[in-house]
Coordinates of C-alpha atoms in Angstrom, one line a residue:
X1 CA 71.2 96.3 20.0
X2 CA 68.8 95.9 22.8
X3 CA 69.2 91.7 21.8
X4 CA 73.0 92.0 23.4
X5 CA 70.8 93.2 26.9
X6 CA 68.9 89.9 26.7
X7 CA 70.7 87.2 29.3
X8 CA 70.1 84.8 27.2
X9 CA 71.4 85.6 23.8
X10 CA 74.7 87.4 25.2
X11 CA 75.7 84.2 26.6
X12 CA 75.1 82.4 23.2
X13 CA 76.4 85.3 21.1
X14 CA 79.7 86.0 23.5
X15 CA 80.2 82.2 23.2
X16 CA 79.5 82.4 19.5
X17 CA 82.2 84.7 19.3
X18 CA 84.5 82.9 20.8
X19 CA 84.3 80.0 18.9
X20 CA 84.2 81.2 15.4
X21 CA 88.0 83.3 16.4
X22 CA 89.3 79.9 17.5
X23 CA 87.7 78.1 14.1
X24 CA 88.8 80.8 11.5
X25 CA 92.9 80.1 12.6
X26 CA 92.0 76.2 12.5
X27 CA 90.3 76.4 9.2
X28 CA 93.5 77.7 7.4
X29 CA 95.9 75.3 9.5
X30 CA 94.3 72.2 8.7
X31 CA 94.3 73.3 5.1
X32 CA 98.2 73.8 5.7
X33 CA 98.4 70.3 7.7
X34 CA 96.3 68.4 4.6
X35 CA 98.4 70.1 2.1
X36 CA 101.6 69.3 4.1
X37 CA 100.7 65.6 5.0
X38 CA 99.7 64.5 1.7
X39 CA 101.0 66.9 -0.9
X40 CA 97.9 66.4 -2.9
X41 CA 95.1 68.6 -4.8
X42 CA 92.5 65.7 -3.8
X43 CA 93.4 66.2 0.0
X44 CA 91.3 69.2 0.2
X45 CA 88.4 67.5 -0.8
X46 CA 89.0 64.8 1.2
X47 CA 89.4 66.8 4.0
X48 CA 85.8 68.2 3.4
X49 CA 84.6 65.1 2.8
X50 CA 85.7 63.8 6.4
X51 CA 84.5 66.9 7.9
X52 CA 80.9 67.0 6.1
X53 CA 79.8 63.4 6.0
X54 CA 80.1 62.8 9.6
X55 CA 78.2 66.1 10.4
X56 CA 75.5 64.9 7.6
X57 CA 75.3 61.5 9.2
X58 CA 75.2 62.4 12.5
X59 CA 72.9 65.7 11.9
X60 CA 69.9 62.9 11.3
X61 CA 70.0 61.5 14.6
X62 CA 70.9 64.7 16.5
X63 CA 67.5 66.7 16.3
X64 CA 65.4 63.6 17.9
X65 CA 68.2 62.9 20.5
X66 CA 68.4 66.7 21.6
X67 CA 64.5 66.5 22.5
X68 CA 65.3 64.9 25.2
X69 CA 68.2 67.0 26.2
X70 CA 69.2 69.2 28.6
X71 CA 70.3 72.0 25.4
X72 CA 72.9 74.2 28.0
X73 CA 74.5 70.5 28.6
X74 CA 74.9 69.7 25.5
X75 CA 76.4 73.0 24.4
X76 CA 78.9 72.2 27.4
X77 CA 80.1 68.7 26.6
X78 CA 80.4 69.4 22.9
X79 CA 82.9 72.1 23.5
X80 CA 85.0 70.5 25.8
X81 CA 85.1 67.7 23.2
X82 CA 86.1 70.0 20.5
X83 CA 88.5 71.7 22.6
X84 CA 90.4 68.2 23.3
X85 CA 90.0 66.9 20.1
X86 CA 91.4 70.0 18.2
X87 CA 94.6 70.6 20.3
X88 CA 95.8 66.9 19.1
X89 CA 96.1 68.2 15.5
X90 CA 99.2 70.0 17.3
X91 CA 101.0 66.8 17.7
X92 CA 100.7 65.5 14.0
X93 CA 103.9 65.9 12.4
X94 CA 104.4 62.8 10.0
X95 CA 102.4 61.9 6.8
X96 CA 102.2 58.3 8.4
X97 CA 99.7 60.0 10.9
X98 CA 97.4 61.2 7.9
X99 CA 95.0 58.9 8.8
X100 CA 94.8 59.9 12.6
X101 CA 94.3 63.9 11.1
X102 CA 91.0 62.3 9.0
X103 CA 89.9 60.7 12.4
X104 CA 90.3 63.7 14.5
X105 CA 88.1 65.5 11.6
X106 CA 85.5 63.0 11.8
X107 CA 85.3 63.8 15.4
X108 CA 85.2 67.2 15.5
X109 CA 82.2 67.4 13.1
X110 CA 80.5 64.5 14.9
X111 CA 80.1 67.0 17.9
X112 CA 79.5 70.0 16.1
X113 CA 76.6 68.2 14.5
X114 CA 74.6 68.5 18.0
X115 CA 75.8 72.2 18.8
X116 CA 74.1 73.9 15.9
X117 CA 70.7 72.6 16.7
X118 CA 71.1 73.1 20.3
X119 CA 72.0 76.6 19.5
X120 CA 69.4 77.1 17.0
X121 CA 66.8 75.9 19.8
X122 CA 68.4 77.9 22.2
X123 CA 67.6 80.7 20.1
X124 CA 64.2 80.1 19.2
X125 CA 62.9 79.7 23.0
X126 CA 64.5 82.7 24.5
X127 CA 63.9 85.0 21.8
X128 CA 61.2 86.7 20.4
X129 CA 59.8 86.1 16.5
X130 CA 60.0 90.0 16.3
X131 CA 64.1 89.8 17.1
X132 CA 64.9 86.8 15.4
X133 CA 66.0 88.3 11.7
X134 CA 68.1 91.1 13.8
X135 CA 69.4 88.0 16.2
X136 CA 70.4 86.1 13.0
X137 CA 71.7 89.1 10.8
X138 CA 74.0 90.2 14.2
X139 CA 75.2 86.7 14.6
X140 CA 76.4 86.5 10.9
X141 CA 77.5 89.7 10.7
X142 CA 79.8 89.3 13.6
X143 CA 80.9 86.0 12.2
X144 CA 81.7 87.9 8.7
X145 CA 83.7 90.7 10.8
X146 CA 85.9 87.9 12.3
X147 CA 86.4 86.1 9.2
X148 CA 87.8 89.0 8.0
X149 CA 90.0 89.9 11.2
X150 CA 91.1 86.5 12.3
X151 CA 92.2 85.3 8.6
X152 CA 94.3 88.3 8.5
X153 CA 95.8 87.5 11.6
X154 CA 95.9 83.8 10.9
X155 CA 97.5 84.6 7.8
X156 CA 100.5 86.6 9.1
X157 CA 100.9 84.2 11.9
X158 CA 101.4 81.9 9.2
X159 CA 103.7 83.6 7.0
X160 CA 105.8 84.6 10.2
X161 CA 105.5 81.1 12.0
X162 CA 104.3 77.8 11.6
X163 CA 100.6 77.0 11.4
X164 CA 100.5 74.8 13.9
X165 CA 100.2 76.9 16.5
X166 CA 96.6 78.0 15.8
X167 CA 95.3 74.6 16.7
X168 CA 95.9 75.5 20.5
X169 CA 94.6 79.0 19.9
X170 CA 91.6 77.3 18.7
X171 CA 91.5 74.7 21.6
X172 CA 92.0 77.5 24.1
X173 CA 89.0 79.3 22.5
X174 CA 86.8 76.1 22.9
X175 CA 87.4 76.4 26.5
X176 CA 86.9 79.9 26.9
X177 CA 83.6 79.2 25.0
X178 CA 82.2 76.7 27.4
X179 CA 83.5 79.0 30.3
X180 CA 80.9 81.3 29.1
X181 CA 78.0 78.8 28.5
X182 CA 78.3 77.7 32.2
X183 CA 76.7 80.9 33.1
X184 CA 73.6 80.4 30.6
X185 CA 70.6 81.2 32.3
X186 CA 67.7 78.5 32.2
X187 CA 66.0 78.6 28.9
X188 CA 62.2 79.8 29.6
X189 CA 60.6 77.1 27.5
X190 CA 63.3 74.3 28.2
X191 CA 60.9 71.3 28.8
X192 CA 62.1 68.7 31.2
X193 CA 59.5 66.2 30.7
X194 CA 60.5 62.8 28.1
X195 CA 59.3 62.9 24.8
X196 CA 56.9 60.3 24.9
X197 CA 57.5 58.6 21.5
X198 CA 60.3 56.5 20.7
X199 CA 64.0 57.8 19.1
X200 CA 62.8 56.6 15.5
X201 CA 59.2 57.3 15.7
X202 CA 60.5 61.1 16.4
X203 CA 62.7 60.6 13.8
X204 CA 60.2 59.5 11.1
X205 CA 57.7 62.4 12.3
X206 CA 60.0 64.9 11.5
X207 CA 60.4 63.7 7.8
X208 CA 56.9 63.2 7.4
X209 CA 56.3 66.9 9.3
X210 CA 58.7 68.3 6.5
X211 CA 56.9 66.6 4.0
X212 CA 53.5 68.1 4.9
X213 CA 54.9 71.5 5.2
X214 CA 55.5 72.1 1.4
X215 CA 56.9 75.8 2.0
X216 CA 59.4 74.4 5.0
X217 CA 60.4 71.8 2.2
X218 CA 61.2 74.4 -0.5
X219 CA 63.0 76.3 1.5
X220 CA 65.4 73.4 2.6
X221 CA 65.8 72.1 -1.4
X222 CA 66.9 76.2 -1.7
X223 CA 69.4 76.1 0.8
X224 CA 71.0 72.8 -0.7
X225 CA 71.3 74.5 -4.1
X226 CA 73.3 77.3 -2.3
X227 CA 75.2 74.8 -0.4
X228 CA 76.3 73.1 -3.9
X229 CA 77.0 76.4 -5.1
X230 CA 79.2 77.8 -2.2
X231 CA 81.3 74.6 -2.7
X232 CA 83.5 76.6 -4.6
X233 CA 85.8 77.1 -2.0
X234 CA 87.4 74.0 -2.1
X235 CA 88.3 74.6 -5.7
X236 CA 89.5 78.1 -4.3
X237 CA 92.1 76.1 -2.2
X238 CA 93.2 73.9 -5.4
X239 CA 93.4 77.0 -7.5
X240 CA 95.5 79.2 -5.3
X241 CA 98.0 76.8 -3.4
X242 CA 98.1 74.1 -6.7
X243 CA 97.4 76.1 -9.9
X244 CA 98.3 79.4 -9.3
X245 CA 101.2 78.3 -6.7
X246 CA 100.3 80.5 -4.3
X247 CA 101.6 80.5 -0.5
X248 CA 99.3 79.4 2.3
X249 CA 99.3 82.9 3.4
X250 CA 97.5 84.3 0.0
X251 CA 94.8 81.7 0.5
X252 CA 94.4 83.3 4.3
X253 CA 94.0 87.1 2.5
X254 CA 91.4 85.9 0.4
X255 CA 89.4 85.2 3.1
X256 CA 89.0 88.8 3.9
X257 CA 86.7 89.5 1.1
X258 CA 84.3 86.5 2.0
X259 CA 84.0 88.1 5.4
X260 CA 83.4 91.4 4.5
X261 CA 80.7 90.3 2.1
X262 CA 79.2 88.7 5.0
X263 CA 78.9 91.3 7.1
X264 CA 77.5 93.6 4.3
X265 CA 74.7 90.9 3.9
X266 CA 74.3 90.8 7.7
X267 CA 73.0 94.6 7.4
X268 CA 71.4 94.5 4.2
X269 CA 69.3 91.4 5.4
X270 CA 68.0 93.6 8.6
X271 CA 67.1 96.6 6.4
X272 CA 65.2 94.2 3.5
X273 CA 63.2 93.1 6.2
X274 CA 62.0 96.1 7.8
X275 CA 60.7 97.3 3.7
X276 CA 60.4 94.4 1.8
X277 CA 57.3 91.8 1.8
X278 CA 58.0 88.2 2.1
X279 CA 57.4 87.7 -2.0
X280 CA 60.4 90.3 -2.5
X281 CA 62.3 88.9 0.1
X282 CA 62.4 85.4 -2.0
X283 CA 62.7 87.3 -4.9
X284 CA 66.0 88.6 -3.6
X285 CA 67.1 84.8 -3.1
X286 CA 66.4 84.3 -6.0
X287 CA 68.4 86.7 -7.4
X288 CA 71.4 86.1 -4.8
X289 CA 72.0 82.4 -6.4
X290 CA 72.2 84.1 -9.8
X291 CA 74.6 86.3 -8.3
X292 CA 76.5 83.8 -6.9
X293 CA 77.0 81.6 -10.4
X294 CA 77.7 85.1 -12.3
X295 CA 80.7 85.5 -9.5
X296 CA 81.7 81.9 -9.2
X297 CA 82.6 82.2 -13.2
X298 CA 84.5 85.3 -12.2
X299 CA 86.3 84.1 -9.5
X300 CA 88.2 81.6 -11.6
X301 CA 88.5 83.4 -14.9
X302 CA 89.9 86.9 -13.3
X303 CA 94.0 86.9 -13.2
X304 CA 94.6 89.6 -10.7
X305 CA 94.4 88.6 -7.1
X306 CA 92.8 92.2 -6.8
X307 CA 89.4 91.2 -9.4
X308 CA 89.5 87.8 -8.0
X309 CA 89.0 89.4 -4.5
X310 CA 86.0 91.8 -5.8
X311 CA 84.2 88.9 -7.2
X312 CA 84.6 86.8 -3.8
X313 CA 83.1 89.7 -2.1
X314 CA 80.3 89.9 -4.0
X315 CA 79.5 86.3 -3.7
X316 CA 80.1 85.9 -0.4
X317 CA 77.5 88.8 -0.1
X318 CA 75.0 87.2 -2.1
X319 CA 75.7 83.7 -0.1
X320 CA 75.4 85.1 3.3
X321 CA 72.2 87.0 2.3
X322 CA 70.4 84.0 1.0
X323 CA 71.4 81.9 4.2
X324 CA 70.2 84.5 6.5
X325 CA 67.0 84.7 4.8
X326 CA 66.5 80.9 4.4
X327 CA 67.5 80.9 8.3
X328 CA 64.9 83.1 9.2
X329 CA 62.4 81.3 7.2
X330 CA 63.0 78.6 8.7
X331 CA 62.5 79.5 12.0
X332 CA 59.1 81.2 11.3
X333 CA 57.7 78.7 9.4
X334 CA 58.1 75.6 12.0
X335 CA 56.6 74.4 14.8
X336 CA 58.6 74.6 17.8
X337 CA 57.8 71.0 18.6
X338 CA 59.2 70.1 15.8
X339 CA 62.2 72.6 15.6
X340 CA 65.3 70.1 16.6
X341 CA 64.1 67.9 13.7
X342 CA 63.8 70.0 11.4
X343 CA 67.3 72.2 11.7
X344 CA 68.8 68.7 12.0
X345 CA 67.2 67.3 8.6
X346 CA 68.1 70.5 7.2
X347 CA 71.4 70.5 8.4
X348 CA 72.0 66.7 7.0
X349 CA 70.4 68.2 3.9
X350 CA 72.2 71.0 3.1
X351 CA 75.8 69.7 4.4
X352 CA 75.6 66.7 2.6
X353 CA 75.0 68.7 -0.5
X354 CA 77.9 70.9 0.1
X355 CA 80.0 67.9 0.9
X356 CA 79.2 65.8 -2.4
X357 CA 79.5 69.0 -4.4
X358 CA 83.2 69.7 -2.7
X359 CA 83.7 65.9 -3.7
X360 CA 82.9 66.4 -7.5
X361 CA 84.6 69.6 -7.7
X362 CA 88.2 68.6 -5.8
X363 CA 88.1 66.0 -8.3
X364 CA 87.1 68.0 -11.0
X365 CA 89.6 70.3 -10.4
X366 CA 92.1 68.0 -10.5
X367 CA 91.3 66.3 -13.8
X368 CA 90.1 69.2 -16.2
X369 CA 91.2 72.3 -13.6
X370 CA 89.3 74.7 -11.8
X371 CA 89.0 77.1 -14.5
X372 CA 86.6 74.2 -16.2
X373 CA 84.8 72.8 -13.2
X374 CA 84.0 76.6 -12.0
X375 CA 81.9 77.2 -15.7
X376 CA 79.6 74.2 -14.6
X377 CA 78.7 75.1 -11.3
X378 CA 77.9 78.7 -12.6
X379 CA 75.5 77.4 -14.8
X380 CA 74.0 75.2 -12.0
X381 CA 73.5 78.5 -9.7
X382 CA 71.7 80.4 -12.7
X383 CA 69.5 78.2 -13.2
X384 CA 68.9 77.2 -9.9
X385 CA 68.4 80.7 -9.3
X386 CA 66.0 81.2 -12.3
X387 CA 64.0 77.9 -11.1
X388 CA 63.4 79.7 -8.0
X389 CA 62.3 82.8 -9.2
X390 CA 59.5 80.7 -11.7
X391 CA 58.8 78.7 -8.7
X392 CA 57.8 81.9 -6.4
X393 CA 55.8 83.5 -9.4
X394 CA 54.0 80.4 -9.8
X395 CA 53.0 80.3 -6.1
X396 CA 52.2 83.7 -5.7
X397 CA 49.5 83.0 -8.8
X398 CA 48.1 80.4 -7.6
X399 CA 47.6 81.7 -4.2
X400 CA 46.0 84.8 -6.0
X401 CA 44.0 82.7 -7.9
X402 CA 42.3 81.3 -4.3
X403 CA 41.7 84.2 -2.9

């Protein structure tokens, strides 16, 4: 826990905690708002598209722009804007203003596309390489623990009161996160000079850098596959609220095993890093995708809620474990000069895959049902995992042959 004594990481960690607390309250509120305003299961898929597509498109440009901007100032401005925008959801009460809800989703996620790369750069610039896996595991483990606690509280609040008050709680959390970041110490390696190359030249160079660094490209492709599988969550909303006719609070309670899986993944990832070689960690990533495929099938074919919760727990564990290992690997492989560009391109690729998968699954669930759609997604996850394991084995053989 020595990382919590680090002055920069501590502030980033506390701001992240506060933001996640509010975000978990808002997530279930957005689901409830879209459901009430539209009355259609496709609203879940549409909401995901309006969240992710702007995030994906903005991520193309955020990395090159961030290289010339002060990272602390970016995070402060983004939290200020997100706090204002999220608070406006509270006042949307008529289906005639459904378009306003989608517009707010677009604007919030445009802002978020600048926050994540800025935070990743701040972590890499302030935390030693040997401590980064511990930092990523701590962030992910805490995030998952907060999902357990906050979704449980959010579900109770939704059951007892209106979900609309959750929007105000999230807005307050963004403002508190802003206050925490106001005292963020200067980053040790923050560059004060402007990059010499123009914006588009740096953007193109970022894509060329990834194309030259084959292993970075492979990790991004792997994360795209994991995000496609993770889109089962959009079907879960439709399945619980539409096909099973359960209350919104039930969907919120099912986020508890989701968070618990992330907590376990954070603990296991740290232990794996201490005991496993890089090749064994890659093998663990492959089996994680296979496990996701199997668990996705189980989620939509087990009738009892408790059985579904167990399947979600294992699926979340596999998903979070693969994410922690992948992010840490990218931080290690990437030249610091390209870090912001690589992570913005990574966000574009992975969240673009997630968004497209959510839309396809949402339409599929509406027309053929969640159970049928889940079979195809499960098969994709298993095939992608086996493909990753095969490619790792082939790479290891080539490397052994050149020695």
